[in-house]
PDB file of N, CA, C and O in Angstrom:
ATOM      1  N   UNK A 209      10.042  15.373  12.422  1.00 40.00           N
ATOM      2  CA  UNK A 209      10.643  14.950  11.182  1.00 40.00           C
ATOM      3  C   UNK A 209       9.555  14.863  10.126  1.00 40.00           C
ATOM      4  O   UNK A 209       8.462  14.327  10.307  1.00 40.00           O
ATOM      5  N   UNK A 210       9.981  15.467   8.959  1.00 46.00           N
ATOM      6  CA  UNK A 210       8.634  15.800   8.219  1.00 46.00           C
ATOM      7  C   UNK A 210       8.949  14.152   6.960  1.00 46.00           C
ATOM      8  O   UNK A 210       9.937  13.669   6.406  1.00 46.00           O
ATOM      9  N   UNK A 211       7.266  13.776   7.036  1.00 51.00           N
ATOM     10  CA  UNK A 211       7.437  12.496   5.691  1.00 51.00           C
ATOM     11  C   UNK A 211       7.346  12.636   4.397  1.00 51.00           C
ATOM     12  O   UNK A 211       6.229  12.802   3.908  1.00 51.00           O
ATOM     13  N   UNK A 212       8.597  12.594   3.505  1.00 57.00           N
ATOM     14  CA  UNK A 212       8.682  12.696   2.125  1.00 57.00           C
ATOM     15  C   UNK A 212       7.796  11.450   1.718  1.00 57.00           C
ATOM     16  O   UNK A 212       7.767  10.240   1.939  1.00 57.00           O
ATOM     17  N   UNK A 213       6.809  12.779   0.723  1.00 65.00           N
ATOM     18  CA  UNK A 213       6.061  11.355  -0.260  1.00 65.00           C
ATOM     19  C   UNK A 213       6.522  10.629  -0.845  1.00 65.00           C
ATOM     20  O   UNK A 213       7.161  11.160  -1.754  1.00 65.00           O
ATOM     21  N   UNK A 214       6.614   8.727  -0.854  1.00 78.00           N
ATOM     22  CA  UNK A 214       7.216   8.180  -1.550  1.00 78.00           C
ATOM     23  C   UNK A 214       6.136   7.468  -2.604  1.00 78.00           C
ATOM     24  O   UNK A 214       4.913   7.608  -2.592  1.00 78.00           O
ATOM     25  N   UNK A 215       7.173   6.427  -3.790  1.00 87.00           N
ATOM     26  CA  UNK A 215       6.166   6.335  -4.872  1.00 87.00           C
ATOM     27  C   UNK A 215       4.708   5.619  -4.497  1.00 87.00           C
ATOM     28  O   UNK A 215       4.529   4.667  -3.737  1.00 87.00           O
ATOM     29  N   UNK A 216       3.880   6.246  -5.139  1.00 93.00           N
ATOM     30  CA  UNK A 216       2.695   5.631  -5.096  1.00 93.00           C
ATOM     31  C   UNK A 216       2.355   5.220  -6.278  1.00 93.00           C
ATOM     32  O   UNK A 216       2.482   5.773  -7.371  1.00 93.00           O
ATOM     33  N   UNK A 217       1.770   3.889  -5.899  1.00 95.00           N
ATOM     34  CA  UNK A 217       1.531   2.793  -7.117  1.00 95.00           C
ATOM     35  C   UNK A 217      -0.132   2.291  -7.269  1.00 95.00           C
ATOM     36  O   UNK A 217      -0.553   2.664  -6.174  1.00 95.00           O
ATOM     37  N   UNK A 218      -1.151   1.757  -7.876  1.00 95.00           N
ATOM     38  CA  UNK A 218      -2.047   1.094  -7.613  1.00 95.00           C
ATOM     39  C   UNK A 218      -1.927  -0.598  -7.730  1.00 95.00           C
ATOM     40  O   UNK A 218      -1.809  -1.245  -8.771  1.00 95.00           O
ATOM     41  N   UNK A 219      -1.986  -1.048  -6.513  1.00 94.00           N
ATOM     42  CA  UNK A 219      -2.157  -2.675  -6.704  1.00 94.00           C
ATOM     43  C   UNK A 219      -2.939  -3.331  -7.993  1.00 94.00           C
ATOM     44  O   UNK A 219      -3.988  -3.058  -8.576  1.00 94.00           O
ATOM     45  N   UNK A 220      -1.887  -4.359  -8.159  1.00 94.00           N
ATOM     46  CA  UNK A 220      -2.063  -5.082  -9.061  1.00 94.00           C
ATOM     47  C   UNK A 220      -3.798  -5.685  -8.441  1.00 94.00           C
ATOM     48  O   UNK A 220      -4.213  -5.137  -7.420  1.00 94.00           O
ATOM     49  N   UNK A 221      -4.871  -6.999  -9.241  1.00 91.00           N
ATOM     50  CA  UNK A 221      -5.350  -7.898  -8.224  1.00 91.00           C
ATOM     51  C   UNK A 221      -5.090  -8.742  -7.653  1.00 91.00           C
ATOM     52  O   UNK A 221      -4.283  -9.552  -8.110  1.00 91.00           O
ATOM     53  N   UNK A 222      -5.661  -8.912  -6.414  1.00 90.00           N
ATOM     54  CA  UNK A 222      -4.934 -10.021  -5.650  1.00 90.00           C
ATOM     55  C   UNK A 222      -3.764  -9.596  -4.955  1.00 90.00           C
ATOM     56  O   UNK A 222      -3.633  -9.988  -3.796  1.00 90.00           O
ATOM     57  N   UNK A 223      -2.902  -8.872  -5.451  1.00 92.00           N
ATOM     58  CA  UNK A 223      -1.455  -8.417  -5.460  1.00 92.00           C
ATOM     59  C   UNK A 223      -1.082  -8.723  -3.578  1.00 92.00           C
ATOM     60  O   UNK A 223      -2.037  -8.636  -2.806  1.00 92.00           O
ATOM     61  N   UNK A 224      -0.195  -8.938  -3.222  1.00 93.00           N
ATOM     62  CA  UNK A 224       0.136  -9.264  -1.797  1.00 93.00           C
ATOM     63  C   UNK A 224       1.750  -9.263  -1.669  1.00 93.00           C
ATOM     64  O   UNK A 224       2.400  -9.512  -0.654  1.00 93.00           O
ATOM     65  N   UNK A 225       2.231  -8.920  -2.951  1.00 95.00           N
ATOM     66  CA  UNK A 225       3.731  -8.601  -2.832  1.00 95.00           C
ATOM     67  C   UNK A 225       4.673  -7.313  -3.466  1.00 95.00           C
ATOM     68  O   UNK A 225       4.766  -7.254  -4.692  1.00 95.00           O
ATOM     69  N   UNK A 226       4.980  -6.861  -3.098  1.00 95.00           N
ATOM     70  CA  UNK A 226       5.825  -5.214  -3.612  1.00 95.00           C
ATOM     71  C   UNK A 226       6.246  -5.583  -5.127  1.00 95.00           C
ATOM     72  O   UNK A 226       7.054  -6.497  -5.291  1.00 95.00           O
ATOM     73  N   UNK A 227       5.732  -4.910  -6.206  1.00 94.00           N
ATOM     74  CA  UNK A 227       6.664  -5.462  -7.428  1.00 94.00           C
ATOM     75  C   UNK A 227       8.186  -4.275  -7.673  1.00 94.00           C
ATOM     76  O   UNK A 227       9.077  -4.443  -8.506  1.00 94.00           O
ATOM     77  N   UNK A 228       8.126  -3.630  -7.112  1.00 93.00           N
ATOM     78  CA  UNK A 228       9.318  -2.130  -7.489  1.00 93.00           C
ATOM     79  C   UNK A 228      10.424  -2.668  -7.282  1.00 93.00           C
ATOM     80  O   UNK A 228      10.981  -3.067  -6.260  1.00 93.00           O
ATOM     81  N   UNK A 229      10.729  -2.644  -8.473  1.00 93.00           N
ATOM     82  CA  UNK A 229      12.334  -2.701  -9.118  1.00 93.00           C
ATOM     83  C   UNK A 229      13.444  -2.161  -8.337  1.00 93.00           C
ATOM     84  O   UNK A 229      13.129  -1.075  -7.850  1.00 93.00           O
ATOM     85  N   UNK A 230      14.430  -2.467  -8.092  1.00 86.00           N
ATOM     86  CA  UNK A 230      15.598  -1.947  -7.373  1.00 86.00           C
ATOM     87  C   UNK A 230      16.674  -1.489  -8.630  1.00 86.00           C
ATOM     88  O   UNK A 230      16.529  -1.701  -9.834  1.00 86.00           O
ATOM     89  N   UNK A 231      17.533  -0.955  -8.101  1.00 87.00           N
ATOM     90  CA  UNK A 231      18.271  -0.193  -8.743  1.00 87.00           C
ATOM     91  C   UNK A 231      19.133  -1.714  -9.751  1.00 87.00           C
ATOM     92  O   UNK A 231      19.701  -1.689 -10.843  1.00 87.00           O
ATOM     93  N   UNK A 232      18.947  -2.581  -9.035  1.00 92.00           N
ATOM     94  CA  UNK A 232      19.850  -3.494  -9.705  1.00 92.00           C
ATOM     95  C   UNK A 232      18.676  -4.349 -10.498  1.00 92.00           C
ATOM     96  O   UNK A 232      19.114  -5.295 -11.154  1.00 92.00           O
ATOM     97  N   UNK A 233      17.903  -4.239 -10.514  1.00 92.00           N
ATOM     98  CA  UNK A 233      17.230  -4.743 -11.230  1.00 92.00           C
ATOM     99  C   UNK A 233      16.030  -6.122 -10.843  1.00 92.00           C
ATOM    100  O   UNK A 233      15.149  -6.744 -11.437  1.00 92.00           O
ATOM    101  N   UNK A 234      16.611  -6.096  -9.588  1.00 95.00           N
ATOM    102  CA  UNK A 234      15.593  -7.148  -9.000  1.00 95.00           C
ATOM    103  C   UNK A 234      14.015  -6.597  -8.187  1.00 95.00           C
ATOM    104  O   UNK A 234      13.901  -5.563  -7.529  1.00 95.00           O
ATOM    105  N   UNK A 235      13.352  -7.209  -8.354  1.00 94.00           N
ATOM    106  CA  UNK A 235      11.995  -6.936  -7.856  1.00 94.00           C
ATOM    107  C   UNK A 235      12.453  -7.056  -6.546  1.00 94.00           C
ATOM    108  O   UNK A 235      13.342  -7.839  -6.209  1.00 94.00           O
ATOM    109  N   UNK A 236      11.549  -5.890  -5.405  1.00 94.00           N
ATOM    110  CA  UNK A 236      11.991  -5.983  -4.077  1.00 94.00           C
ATOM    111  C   UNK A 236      10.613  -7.251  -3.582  1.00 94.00           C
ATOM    112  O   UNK A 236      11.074  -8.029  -2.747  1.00 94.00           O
ATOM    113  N   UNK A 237      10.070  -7.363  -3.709  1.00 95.00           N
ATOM    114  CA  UNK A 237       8.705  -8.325  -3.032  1.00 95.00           C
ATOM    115  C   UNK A 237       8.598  -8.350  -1.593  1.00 95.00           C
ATOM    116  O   UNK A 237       8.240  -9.344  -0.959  1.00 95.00           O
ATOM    117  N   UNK A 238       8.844  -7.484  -1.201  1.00 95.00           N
ATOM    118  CA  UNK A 238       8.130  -7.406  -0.053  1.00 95.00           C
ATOM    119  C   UNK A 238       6.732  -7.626   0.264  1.00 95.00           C
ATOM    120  O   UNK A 238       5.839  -7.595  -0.583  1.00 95.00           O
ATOM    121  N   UNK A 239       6.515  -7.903   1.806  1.00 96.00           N
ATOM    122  CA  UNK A 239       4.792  -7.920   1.448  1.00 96.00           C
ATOM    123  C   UNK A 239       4.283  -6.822   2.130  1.00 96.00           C
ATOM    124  O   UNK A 239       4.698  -6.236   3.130  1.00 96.00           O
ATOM    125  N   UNK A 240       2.936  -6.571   1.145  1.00 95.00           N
ATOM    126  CA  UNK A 240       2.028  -5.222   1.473  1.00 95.00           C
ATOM    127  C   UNK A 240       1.073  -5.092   2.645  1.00 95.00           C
ATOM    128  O   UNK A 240       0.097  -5.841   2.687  1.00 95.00           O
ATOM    129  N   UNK A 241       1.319  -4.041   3.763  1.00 94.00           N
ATOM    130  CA  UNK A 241       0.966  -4.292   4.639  1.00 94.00           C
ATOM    131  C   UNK A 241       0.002  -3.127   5.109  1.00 94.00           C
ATOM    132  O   UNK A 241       0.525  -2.014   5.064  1.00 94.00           O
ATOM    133  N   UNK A 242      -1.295  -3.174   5.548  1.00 92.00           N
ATOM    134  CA  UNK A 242      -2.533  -2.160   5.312  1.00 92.00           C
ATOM    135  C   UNK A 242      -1.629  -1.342   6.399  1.00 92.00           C
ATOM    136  O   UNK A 242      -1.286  -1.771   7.501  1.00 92.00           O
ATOM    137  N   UNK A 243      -1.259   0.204   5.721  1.00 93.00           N
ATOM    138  CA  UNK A 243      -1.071   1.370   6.595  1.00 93.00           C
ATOM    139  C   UNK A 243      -1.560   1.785   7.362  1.00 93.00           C
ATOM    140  O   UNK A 243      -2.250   2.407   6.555  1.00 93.00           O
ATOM    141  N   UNK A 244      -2.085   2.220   8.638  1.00 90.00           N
ATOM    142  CA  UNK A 244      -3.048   3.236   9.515  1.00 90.00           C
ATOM    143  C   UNK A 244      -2.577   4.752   9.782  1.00 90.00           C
ATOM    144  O   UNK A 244      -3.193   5.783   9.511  1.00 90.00           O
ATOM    145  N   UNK A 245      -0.854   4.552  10.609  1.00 89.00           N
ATOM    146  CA  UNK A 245      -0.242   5.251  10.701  1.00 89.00           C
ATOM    147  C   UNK A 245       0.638   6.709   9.748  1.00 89.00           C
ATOM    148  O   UNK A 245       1.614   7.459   9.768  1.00 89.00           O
ATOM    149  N   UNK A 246      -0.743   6.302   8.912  1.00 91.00           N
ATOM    150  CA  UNK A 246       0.377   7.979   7.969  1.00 91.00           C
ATOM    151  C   UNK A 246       0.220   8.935   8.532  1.00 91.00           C
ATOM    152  O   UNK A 246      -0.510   9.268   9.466  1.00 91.00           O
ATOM    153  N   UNK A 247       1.135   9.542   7.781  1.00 91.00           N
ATOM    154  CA  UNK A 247       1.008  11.291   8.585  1.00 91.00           C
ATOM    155  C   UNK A 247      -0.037  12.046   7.794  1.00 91.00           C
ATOM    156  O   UNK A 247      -0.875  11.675   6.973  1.00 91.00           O
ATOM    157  N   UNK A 248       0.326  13.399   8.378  1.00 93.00           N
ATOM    158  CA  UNK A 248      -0.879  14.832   8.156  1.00 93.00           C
ATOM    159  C   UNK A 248      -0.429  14.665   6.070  1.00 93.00           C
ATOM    160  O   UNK A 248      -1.414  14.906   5.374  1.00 93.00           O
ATOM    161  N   UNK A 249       0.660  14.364   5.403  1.00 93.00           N
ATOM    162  CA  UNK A 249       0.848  14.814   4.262  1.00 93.00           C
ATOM    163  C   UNK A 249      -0.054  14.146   3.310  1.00 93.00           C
ATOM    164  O   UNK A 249      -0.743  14.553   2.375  1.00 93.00           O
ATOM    165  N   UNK A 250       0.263  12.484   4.072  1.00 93.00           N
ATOM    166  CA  UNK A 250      -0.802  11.211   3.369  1.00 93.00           C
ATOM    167  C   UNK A 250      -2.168  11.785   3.654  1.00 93.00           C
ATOM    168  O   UNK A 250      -3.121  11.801   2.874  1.00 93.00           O
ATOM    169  N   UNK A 251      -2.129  12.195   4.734  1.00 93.00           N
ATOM    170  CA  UNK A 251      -3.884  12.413   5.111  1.00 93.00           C
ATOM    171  C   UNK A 251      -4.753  12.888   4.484  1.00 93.00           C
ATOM    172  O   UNK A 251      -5.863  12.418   4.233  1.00 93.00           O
ATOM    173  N   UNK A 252      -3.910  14.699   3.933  1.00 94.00           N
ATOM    174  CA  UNK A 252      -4.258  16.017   2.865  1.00 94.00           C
ATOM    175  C   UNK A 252      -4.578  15.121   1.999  1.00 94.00           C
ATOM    176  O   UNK A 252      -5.786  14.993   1.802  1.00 94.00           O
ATOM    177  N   UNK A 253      -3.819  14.407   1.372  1.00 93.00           N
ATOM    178  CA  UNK A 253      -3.543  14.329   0.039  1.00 93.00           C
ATOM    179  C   UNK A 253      -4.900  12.940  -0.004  1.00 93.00           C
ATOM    180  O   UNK A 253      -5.896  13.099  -0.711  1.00 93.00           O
ATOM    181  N   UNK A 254      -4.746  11.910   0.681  1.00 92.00           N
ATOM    182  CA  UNK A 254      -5.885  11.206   0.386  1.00 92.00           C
ATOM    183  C   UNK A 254      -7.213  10.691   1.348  1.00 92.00           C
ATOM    184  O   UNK A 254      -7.866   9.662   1.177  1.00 92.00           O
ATOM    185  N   UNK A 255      -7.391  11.641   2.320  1.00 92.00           N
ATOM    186  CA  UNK A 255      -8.249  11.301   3.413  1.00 92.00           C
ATOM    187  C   UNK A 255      -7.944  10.867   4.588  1.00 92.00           C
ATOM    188  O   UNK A 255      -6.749  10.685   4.817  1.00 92.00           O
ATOM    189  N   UNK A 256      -8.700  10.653   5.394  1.00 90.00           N
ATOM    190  CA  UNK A 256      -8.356  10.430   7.062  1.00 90.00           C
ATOM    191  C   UNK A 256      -8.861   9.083   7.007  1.00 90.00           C
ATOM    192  O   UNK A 256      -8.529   8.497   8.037  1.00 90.00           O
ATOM    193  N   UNK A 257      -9.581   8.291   6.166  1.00 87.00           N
ATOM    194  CA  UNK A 257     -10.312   6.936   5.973  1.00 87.00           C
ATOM    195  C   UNK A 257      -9.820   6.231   4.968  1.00 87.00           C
ATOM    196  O   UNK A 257     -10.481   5.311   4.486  1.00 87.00           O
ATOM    197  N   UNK A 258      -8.210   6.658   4.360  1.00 90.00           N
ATOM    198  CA  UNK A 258      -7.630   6.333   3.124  1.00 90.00           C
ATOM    199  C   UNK A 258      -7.323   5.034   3.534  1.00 90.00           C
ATOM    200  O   UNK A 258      -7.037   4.819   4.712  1.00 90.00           O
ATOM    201  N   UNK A 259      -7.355   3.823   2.403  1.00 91.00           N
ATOM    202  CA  UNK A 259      -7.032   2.437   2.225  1.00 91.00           C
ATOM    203  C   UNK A 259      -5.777   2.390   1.608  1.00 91.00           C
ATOM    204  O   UNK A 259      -5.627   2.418   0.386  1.00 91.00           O
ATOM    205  N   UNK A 260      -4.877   2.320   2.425  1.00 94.00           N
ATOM    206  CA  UNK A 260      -2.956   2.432   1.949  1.00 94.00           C
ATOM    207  C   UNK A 260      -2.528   1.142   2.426  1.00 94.00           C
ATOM    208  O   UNK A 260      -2.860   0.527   3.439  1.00 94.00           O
ATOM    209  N   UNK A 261      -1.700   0.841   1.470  1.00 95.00           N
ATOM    210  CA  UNK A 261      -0.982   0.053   2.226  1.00 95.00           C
ATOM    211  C   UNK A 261       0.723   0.240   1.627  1.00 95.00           C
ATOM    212  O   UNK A 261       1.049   0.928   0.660  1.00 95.00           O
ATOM    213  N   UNK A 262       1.600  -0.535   2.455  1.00 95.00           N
ATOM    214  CA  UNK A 262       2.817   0.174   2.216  1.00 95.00           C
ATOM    215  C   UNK A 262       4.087  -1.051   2.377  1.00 95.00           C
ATOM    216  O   UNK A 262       4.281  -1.510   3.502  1.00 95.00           O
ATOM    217  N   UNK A 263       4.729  -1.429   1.481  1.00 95.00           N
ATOM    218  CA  UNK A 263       5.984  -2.280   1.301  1.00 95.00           C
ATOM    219  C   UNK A 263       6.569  -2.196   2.552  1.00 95.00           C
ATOM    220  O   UNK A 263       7.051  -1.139   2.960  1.00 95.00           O
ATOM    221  N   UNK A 264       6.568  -3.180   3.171  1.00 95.00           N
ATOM    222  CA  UNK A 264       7.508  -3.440   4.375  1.00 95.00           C
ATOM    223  C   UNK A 264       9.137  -3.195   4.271  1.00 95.00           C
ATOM    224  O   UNK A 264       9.863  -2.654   5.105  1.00 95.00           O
ATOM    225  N   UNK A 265       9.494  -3.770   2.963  1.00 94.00           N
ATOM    226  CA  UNK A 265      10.921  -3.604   2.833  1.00 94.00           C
ATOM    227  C   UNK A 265      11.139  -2.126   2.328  1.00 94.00           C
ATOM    228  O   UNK A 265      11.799  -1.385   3.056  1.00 94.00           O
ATOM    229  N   UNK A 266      10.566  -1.564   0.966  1.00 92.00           N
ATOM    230  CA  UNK A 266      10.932  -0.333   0.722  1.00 92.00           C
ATOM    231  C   UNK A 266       9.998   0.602   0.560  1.00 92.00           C
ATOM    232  O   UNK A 266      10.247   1.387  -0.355  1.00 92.00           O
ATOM    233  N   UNK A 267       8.897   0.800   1.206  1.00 93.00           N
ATOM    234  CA  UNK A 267       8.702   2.059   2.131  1.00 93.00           C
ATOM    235  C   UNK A 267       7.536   2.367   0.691  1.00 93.00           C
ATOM    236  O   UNK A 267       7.007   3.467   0.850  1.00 93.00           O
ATOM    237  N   UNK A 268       7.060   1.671  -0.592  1.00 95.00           N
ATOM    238  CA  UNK A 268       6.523   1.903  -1.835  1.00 95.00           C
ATOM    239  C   UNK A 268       5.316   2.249  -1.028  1.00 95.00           C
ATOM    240  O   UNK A 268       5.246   1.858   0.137  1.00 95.00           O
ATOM    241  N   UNK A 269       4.481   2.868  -1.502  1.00 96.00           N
ATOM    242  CA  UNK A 269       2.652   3.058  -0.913  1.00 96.00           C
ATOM    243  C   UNK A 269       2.427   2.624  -2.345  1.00 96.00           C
ATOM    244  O   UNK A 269       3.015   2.795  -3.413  1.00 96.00           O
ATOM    245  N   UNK A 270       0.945   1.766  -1.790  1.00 96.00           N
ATOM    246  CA  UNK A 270       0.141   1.185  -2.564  1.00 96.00           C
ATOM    247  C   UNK A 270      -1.418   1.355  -2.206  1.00 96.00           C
ATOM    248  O   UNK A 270      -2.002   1.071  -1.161  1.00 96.00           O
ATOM    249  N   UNK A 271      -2.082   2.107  -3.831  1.00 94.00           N
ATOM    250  CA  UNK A 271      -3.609   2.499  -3.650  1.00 94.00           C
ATOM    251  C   UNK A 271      -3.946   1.045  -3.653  1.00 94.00           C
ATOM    252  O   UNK A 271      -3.199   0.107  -3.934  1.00 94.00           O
ATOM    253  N   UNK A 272      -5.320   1.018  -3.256  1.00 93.00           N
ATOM    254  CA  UNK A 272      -6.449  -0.469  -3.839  1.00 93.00           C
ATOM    255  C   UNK A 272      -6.692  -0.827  -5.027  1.00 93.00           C
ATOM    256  O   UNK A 272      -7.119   0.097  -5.720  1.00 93.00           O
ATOM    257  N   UNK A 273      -6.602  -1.686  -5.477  1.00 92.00           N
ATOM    258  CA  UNK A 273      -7.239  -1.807  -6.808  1.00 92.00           C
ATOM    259  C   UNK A 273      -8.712  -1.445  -7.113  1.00 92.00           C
ATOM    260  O   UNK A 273      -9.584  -1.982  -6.429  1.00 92.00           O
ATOM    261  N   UNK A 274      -9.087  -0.493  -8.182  1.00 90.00           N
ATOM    262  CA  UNK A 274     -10.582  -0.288  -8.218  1.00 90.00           C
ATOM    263  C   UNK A 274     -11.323  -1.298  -8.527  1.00 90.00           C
ATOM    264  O   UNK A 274     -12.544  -1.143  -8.492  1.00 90.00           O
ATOM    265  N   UNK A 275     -10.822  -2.434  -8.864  1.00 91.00           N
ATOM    266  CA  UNK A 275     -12.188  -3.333  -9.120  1.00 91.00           C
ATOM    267  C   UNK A 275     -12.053  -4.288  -8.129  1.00 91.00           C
ATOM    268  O   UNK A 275     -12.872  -5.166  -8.400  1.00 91.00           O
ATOM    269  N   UNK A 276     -11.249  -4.675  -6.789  1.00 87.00           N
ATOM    270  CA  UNK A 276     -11.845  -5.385  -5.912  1.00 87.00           C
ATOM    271  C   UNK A 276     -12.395  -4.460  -4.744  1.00 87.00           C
ATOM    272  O   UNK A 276     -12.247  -3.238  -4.738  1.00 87.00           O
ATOM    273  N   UNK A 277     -12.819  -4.931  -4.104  1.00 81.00           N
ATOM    274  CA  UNK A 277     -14.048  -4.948  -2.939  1.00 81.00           C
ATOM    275  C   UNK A 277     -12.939  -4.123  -2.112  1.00 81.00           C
ATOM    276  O   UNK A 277     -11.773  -4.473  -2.295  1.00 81.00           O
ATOM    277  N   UNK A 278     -13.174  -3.116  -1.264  1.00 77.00           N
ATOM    278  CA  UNK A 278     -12.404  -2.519   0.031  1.00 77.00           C
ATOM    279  C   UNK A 278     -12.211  -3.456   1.162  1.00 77.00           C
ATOM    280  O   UNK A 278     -13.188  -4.142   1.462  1.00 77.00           O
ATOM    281  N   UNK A 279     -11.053  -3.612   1.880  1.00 68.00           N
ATOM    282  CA  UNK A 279     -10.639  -4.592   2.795  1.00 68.00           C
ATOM    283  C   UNK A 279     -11.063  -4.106   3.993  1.00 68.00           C
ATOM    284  O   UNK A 279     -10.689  -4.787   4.947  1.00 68.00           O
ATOM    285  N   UNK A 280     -11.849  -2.966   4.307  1.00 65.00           N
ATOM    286  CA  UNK A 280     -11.642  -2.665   5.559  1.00 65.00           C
ATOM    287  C   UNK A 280     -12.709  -2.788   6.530  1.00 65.00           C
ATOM    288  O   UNK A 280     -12.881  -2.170   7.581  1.00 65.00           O
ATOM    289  N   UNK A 281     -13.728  -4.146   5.716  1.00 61.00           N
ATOM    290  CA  UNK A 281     -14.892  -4.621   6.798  1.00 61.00           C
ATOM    291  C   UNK A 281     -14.115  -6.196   7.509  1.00 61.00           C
ATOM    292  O   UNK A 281     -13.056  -6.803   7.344  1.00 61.00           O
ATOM    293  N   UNK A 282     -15.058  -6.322   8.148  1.00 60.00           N
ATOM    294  CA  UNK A 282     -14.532  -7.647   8.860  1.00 60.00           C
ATOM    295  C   UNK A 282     -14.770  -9.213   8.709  1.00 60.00           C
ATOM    296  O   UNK A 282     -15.770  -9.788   8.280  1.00 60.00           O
ATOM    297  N   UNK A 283     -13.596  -9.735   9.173  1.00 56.00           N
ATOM    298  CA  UNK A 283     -13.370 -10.769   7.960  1.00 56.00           C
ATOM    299  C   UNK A 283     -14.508 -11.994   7.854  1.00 56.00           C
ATOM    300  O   UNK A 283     -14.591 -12.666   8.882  1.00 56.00           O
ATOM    301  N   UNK A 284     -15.388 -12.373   6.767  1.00 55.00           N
ATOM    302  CA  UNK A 284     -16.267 -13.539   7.269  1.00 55.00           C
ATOM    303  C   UNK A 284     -15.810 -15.005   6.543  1.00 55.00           C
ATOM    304  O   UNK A 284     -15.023 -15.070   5.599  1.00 55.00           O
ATOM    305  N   UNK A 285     -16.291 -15.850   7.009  1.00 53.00           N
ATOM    306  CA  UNK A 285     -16.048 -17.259   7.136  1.00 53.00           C
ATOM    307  C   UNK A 285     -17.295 -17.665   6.813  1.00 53.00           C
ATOM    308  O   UNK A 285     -17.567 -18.866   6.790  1.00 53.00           O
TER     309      UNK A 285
END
């Protein structure tokens, strides 16, 4: 089953909730959850080491914001 690209957005900062509008007009807010699993289309298009993350409820992909820090070292205390 081949994956249609869906919208891609860049995170707000901070951002931790889906802002995309529904047809009725309500914000969906879902929360954004770091992708691993994309396919070969996500891959082409933005790397094999790409930082995605993707609306739990409606399926939105979301780039990083360029001015915070990349999430994908480990977490310190």
């Amino acid at each position: 089953m081949a994956e249609t690209l869906a919208t891609v957005k860049t995170r707000l900062r901070r951002m931790r909730a889906c802002n995309e509008t529904a047809a009725n007009g309500k914000l969906c807010l879902g929360h954004l959850k770091r992708w691993y699993g994309f396919g070969p289309e996500w891959e082409a298009q933005y790397g094999r080491a790409a930082e995605l993350y993707r609306c739990e409820r409606c399926q939105t992909v979301y780039l990083p914001n360029p001015e915070e820090k990349p999430r994908t070292g480990t977490l310190a205390f």
